[in-house]
Amino acid sequence: MKRHGFYGLTAVVFLLALTACNDDDETGTPYPSVVTEMADMHTDGNGAVERILTDNGDCFYLTNPRQGYSPLAVYRGLCGYVETTSSGKERRARLATLRSVRLLRDSTAIPQRTDPIRAVSVWRGGEYINLMLSPRTQGGTQYWGYRIDSLKERNHRKHWYLSLHHGQNGDPESYSETLYASLWLKSLPEAAPGDSLWLTVPTPAGLKTWDFIY
């Protein structure tokens, strides 16, 4: 399957409006809570998102499949969903909200860009390193990716030193927005469980590094 991020101009897509996720309706029945998680979104042969696989390893088949995507592909998204029913081993959920996630590509082979970016949060989720960033923009195109700065091997384990590739590309720093991004660990050649990873992000306060174990 092909693996995609979202690259639309609109950062937030509301698939279904939920007016009061945790309030009671007029009959006194509580609305189910929406769970929000990073997830891989798998499409079928017709280009409809039929299931999501969360970073926690939960798989849900959607009761409201989403149309208009490439067939037999995997997209990355921040999904808000409500689990509905289960049929045997098959769990089902209704997709409530979807926020775009940029899938970072290997930019090692191109000139390095280290324009500072505010990193709100960086964490490991499943096969990904996820980032919540706060770029300043006027709606222009900025460059995103990751670089393999160096790779060392000690005690039969690999040690990956990575950095965020970010180019402002002349986009005026007019206002802040929230951007989610993911680095797919399986895109690192020959990376294996037990490897150590360091990810450095150029922030306005200087370089900041996070470390993880694959």
CSV table of C-alpha atoms in Angstrom, one decimal:
chain,number,residue,atom,x,y,z
A,1,MET,CA,0.0,0.0,0.0
A,2,LYS,CA,1.1,3.6,-0.6
A,3,ARG,CA,1.5,5.7,2.5
A,4,HIS,CA,0.4,9.3,2.4
A,5,GLY,CA,0.1,12.3,4.7
A,6,PHE,CA,-2.4,15.1,4.1
A,7,TYR,CA,-1.3,18.1,2.1
A,8,GLY,CA,-4.5,20.2,1.7
A,9,LEU,CA,-4.7,23.9,2.5
A,10,THR,CA,-7.4,23.3,5.1
A,11,ALA,CA,-5.8,22.1,8.3
A,12,VAL,CA,-9.0,20.9,10.0
A,13,VAL,CA,-11.7,18.9,8.3
A,14,PHE,CA,-14.9,18.3,10.3
A,15,LEU,CA,-16.5,15.1,9.1
A,16,LEU,CA,-19.4,15.1,11.5
A,17,ALA,CA,-20.4,18.0,13.9
A,18,LEU,CA,-20.7,16.9,17.5
A,19,THR,CA,-22.3,19.7,19.5
A,20,ALA,CA,-21.8,18.4,23.0
A,21,CYS,CA,-19.7,15.2,23.2
A,22,ASN,CA,-20.1,14.7,26.9
A,23,ASP,CA,-23.5,16.3,27.7
A,24,ASP,CA,-26.9,14.7,27.9
A,25,ASP,CA,-29.4,14.9,25.1
A,26,GLU,CA,-33.0,15.9,25.6
A,27,THR,CA,-33.9,12.4,26.6
A,28,GLY,CA,-31.3,12.3,29.3
A,29,THR,CA,-29.1,9.8,27.5
A,30,PRO,CA,-25.4,10.8,27.6
A,31,TYR,CA,-23.6,11.3,24.4
A,32,PRO,CA,-20.6,8.9,24.0
A,33,SER,CA,-17.2,10.5,24.4
A,34,VAL,CA,-15.1,11.0,21.4
A,35,VAL,CA,-11.6,9.5,21.6
A,36,THR,CA,-8.9,11.4,19.7
A,37,GLU,CA,-5.8,9.5,18.6
A,38,MET,CA,-3.1,9.5,15.9
A,39,ALA,CA,-4.0,6.7,13.4
A,40,ASP,CA,-3.3,5.2,10.0
A,41,MET,CA,-6.3,5.3,7.8
A,42,HIS,CA,-6.6,2.4,5.3
A,43,THR,CA,-8.5,2.7,2.0
A,44,ASP,CA,-10.2,0.0,0.1
A,45,GLY,CA,-10.1,-0.6,-3.7
A,46,ASN,CA,-12.5,2.2,-4.3
A,47,GLY,CA,-10.6,4.9,-2.4
A,48,ALA,CA,-12.8,4.9,0.6
A,49,VAL,CA,-11.3,5.0,4.2
A,50,GLU,CA,-12.7,1.7,5.6
A,51,ARG,CA,-10.7,1.3,8.8
A,52,ILE,CA,-8.3,3.1,11.1
A,53,LEU,CA,-5.4,1.6,13.0
A,54,THR,CA,-4.5,3.7,16.0
A,55,ASP,CA,-1.0,4.2,17.5
A,56,ASN,CA,-2.2,2.1,20.5
A,57,GLY,CA,-2.8,-0.8,18.2
A,58,ASP,CA,-6.6,-0.7,18.1
A,59,CYS,CA,-8.3,-1.4,14.7
A,60,PHE,CA,-11.7,-0.1,13.9
A,61,TYR,CA,-13.9,-0.5,10.8
A,62,LEU,CA,-15.8,2.7,10.1
A,63,THR,CA,-19.5,2.8,10.0
A,64,ASN,CA,-19.2,6.0,7.9
A,65,PRO,CA,-16.5,5.3,5.4
A,66,ARG,CA,-14.9,8.4,3.8
A,67,GLN,CA,-14.7,8.7,0.0
A,68,GLY,CA,-12.3,10.5,-2.3
A,69,TYR,CA,-8.9,9.0,-1.5
A,70,SER,CA,-6.4,7.0,-3.4
A,71,PRO,CA,-7.3,3.3,-3.5
A,72,LEU,CA,-5.4,0.7,-1.4
A,73,ALA,CA,-3.4,3.5,0.4
A,74,VAL,CA,-2.6,4.4,4.0
A,75,TYR,CA,-3.2,8.0,5.1
A,76,ARG,CA,-2.1,9.6,8.4
A,77,GLY,CA,-4.5,11.5,10.5
A,78,LEU,CA,-5.5,12.7,14.0
A,79,CYS,CA,-8.8,10.9,14.3
A,80,GLY,CA,-11.7,11.6,16.6
A,81,TYR,CA,-13.9,8.5,16.8
A,82,VAL,CA,-16.7,6.9,18.8
A,83,GLU,CA,-16.7,3.1,19.2
A,84,THR,CA,-20.1,1.8,18.3
A,85,THR,CA,-20.5,-2.0,18.1
A,86,SER,CA,-18.4,-5.1,17.8
A,87,SER,CA,-19.1,-8.1,15.6
A,88,GLY,CA,-17.0,-11.0,16.7
A,89,LYS,CA,-13.4,-9.8,16.5
A,90,GLU,CA,-14.3,-6.8,14.3
A,91,ARG,CA,-14.6,-3.6,16.2
A,92,ARG,CA,-16.5,-0.7,14.6
A,93,ALA,CA,-16.4,3.1,15.1
A,94,ARG,CA,-18.0,6.2,13.8
A,95,LEU,CA,-15.4,8.8,12.6
A,96,ALA,CA,-16.3,12.2,14.1
A,97,THR,CA,-13.4,14.5,13.4
A,98,LEU,CA,-10.3,14.4,11.3
A,99,ARG,CA,-7.2,16.7,11.5
A,100,SER,CA,-4.4,16.6,9.0
A,101,VAL,CA,-1.1,15.1,9.8
A,102,ARG,CA,2.0,15.7,7.7
A,103,LEU,CA,4.0,12.6,7.0
A,104,LEU,CA,7.7,13.6,7.1
A,105,ARG,CA,9.9,12.4,4.2
A,106,ASP,CA,13.6,11.7,4.2
A,107,SER,CA,15.3,15.0,3.2
A,108,THR,CA,18.8,13.9,3.9
A,109,ALA,CA,19.9,14.2,0.2
A,110,ILE,CA,18.8,17.9,-0.2
A,111,PRO,CA,20.4,21.0,1.3
A,112,GLN,CA,19.6,21.3,5.0
A,113,ARG,CA,17.0,23.8,6.2
A,114,THR,CA,16.9,24.6,9.9
A,115,ASP,CA,14.5,27.5,10.2
A,116,PRO,CA,13.3,27.6,13.9
A,117,ILE,CA,9.9,26.2,14.7
A,118,ARG,CA,8.1,26.0,18.1
A,119,ALA,CA,7.8,22.4,19.2
A,120,VAL,CA,4.7,22.0,21.5
A,121,SER,CA,5.0,18.3,22.0
A,122,VAL,CA,7.1,15.3,20.6
A,123,TRP,CA,6.2,11.8,21.5
A,124,ARG,CA,6.5,8.1,20.4
A,125,GLY,CA,3.3,6.4,19.2
A,126,GLY,CA,3.4,2.9,17.7
A,127,GLU,CA,5.7,3.0,14.7
A,128,TYR,CA,5.9,6.8,14.7
A,129,ILE,CA,7.6,9.7,16.3
A,130,ASN,CA,4.8,12.3,16.4
A,131,LEU,CA,5.2,16.1,16.6
A,132,MET,CA,2.8,18.9,17.5
A,133,LEU,CA,4.3,22.1,16.1
A,134,SER,CA,3.4,25.7,16.0
A,135,PRO,CA,4.7,27.3,12.8
A,136,ARG,CA,4.2,31.0,12.0
A,137,THR,CA,2.7,31.5,8.6
A,138,GLN,CA,0.7,33.7,6.2
A,139,GLY,CA,-0.7,30.6,4.4
A,140,GLY,CA,2.3,30.0,2.2
A,141,THR,CA,4.2,26.8,1.5
A,142,GLN,CA,6.9,25.7,3.9
A,143,TYR,CA,9.2,22.8,3.6
A,144,TRP,CA,9.1,19.8,6.0
A,145,GLY,CA,11.0,16.6,6.3
A,146,TYR,CA,13.6,14.8,8.4
A,147,ARG,CA,17.3,14.2,8.0
A,148,ILE,CA,19.6,11.3,9.1
A,149,ASP,CA,22.5,13.3,10.5
A,150,SER,CA,24.5,10.3,11.5
A,151,LEU,CA,24.2,6.6,12.2
A,152,LYS,CA,26.4,4.8,14.7
A,153,GLU,CA,26.5,1.2,15.9
A,154,ARG,CA,27.5,0.1,19.4
A,155,ASN,CA,26.9,-3.1,21.2
A,156,HIS,CA,25.1,-4.5,18.2
A,157,ARG,CA,22.5,-1.7,18.3
A,158,LYS,CA,22.1,1.2,15.9
A,159,HIS,CA,22.0,4.8,17.2
A,160,TRP,CA,20.1,7.2,14.9
A,161,TYR,CA,20.7,10.9,15.1
A,162,LEU,CA,17.9,12.7,13.3
A,163,SER,CA,16.8,16.3,12.9
A,164,LEU,CA,13.7,18.1,11.7
A,165,HIS,CA,14.1,19.6,8.2
A,166,HIS,CA,12.1,22.9,8.1
A,167,GLY,CA,12.3,25.7,5.6
A,168,GLN,CA,10.2,28.9,6.1
A,169,ASN,CA,10.5,29.4,2.3
A,170,GLY,CA,9.7,33.2,2.6
A,171,ASP,CA,6.3,32.6,4.1
A,172,PRO,CA,5.7,35.7,6.3
A,173,GLU,CA,5.5,34.9,10.0
A,174,SER,CA,2.1,36.6,10.5
A,175,TYR,CA,0.2,34.2,12.8
A,176,SER,CA,0.7,30.9,14.6
A,177,GLU,CA,-1.1,27.7,13.7
A,178,THR,CA,-1.0,24.1,14.9
A,179,LEU,CA,0.6,21.5,12.7
A,180,TYR,CA,0.8,17.8,13.4
A,181,ALA,CA,3.5,15.7,11.8
A,182,SER,CA,4.7,12.1,12.0
A,183,LEU,CA,8.1,10.4,11.2
A,184,TRP,CA,7.5,6.8,10.3
A,185,LEU,CA,10.2,4.7,11.9
A,186,LYS,CA,10.0,2.0,9.3
A,187,SER,CA,11.2,4.6,6.7
A,188,LEU,CA,14.6,4.5,8.4
A,189,PRO,CA,16.6,1.9,6.5
A,190,GLU,CA,17.3,-1.2,8.5
A,191,ALA,CA,16.0,0.3,11.8
A,192,ALA,CA,15.0,-2.3,14.3
A,193,PRO,CA,13.4,-2.6,17.7
A,194,GLY,CA,16.0,-1.8,20.4
A,195,ASP,CA,17.7,1.0,18.3
A,196,SER,CA,18.2,4.4,20.0
A,197,LEU,CA,16.9,7.5,18.3
A,198,TRP,CA,17.6,11.2,18.9
A,199,LEU,CA,15.4,13.8,17.1
A,200,THR,CA,16.7,17.4,17.2
A,201,VAL,CA,14.3,20.3,16.4
A,202,PRO,CA,15.5,23.9,15.7
A,203,THR,CA,13.4,26.0,18.0
A,204,PRO,CA,13.4,29.8,18.6
A,205,ALA,CA,15.2,29.1,21.9
A,206,GLY,CA,17.9,26.9,20.2
A,207,LEU,CA,18.2,23.2,19.3
A,208,LYS,CA,16.1,20.8,21.4
A,209,THR,CA,16.5,17.1,21.4
A,210,TRP,CA,14.2,14.2,22.3
A,211,ASP,CA,15.4,10.6,22.7
A,212,PHE,CA,13.5,7.4,22.1
A,213,ILE,CA,14.0,3.6,22.0
A,214,TYR,CA,12.5,1.9,18.9
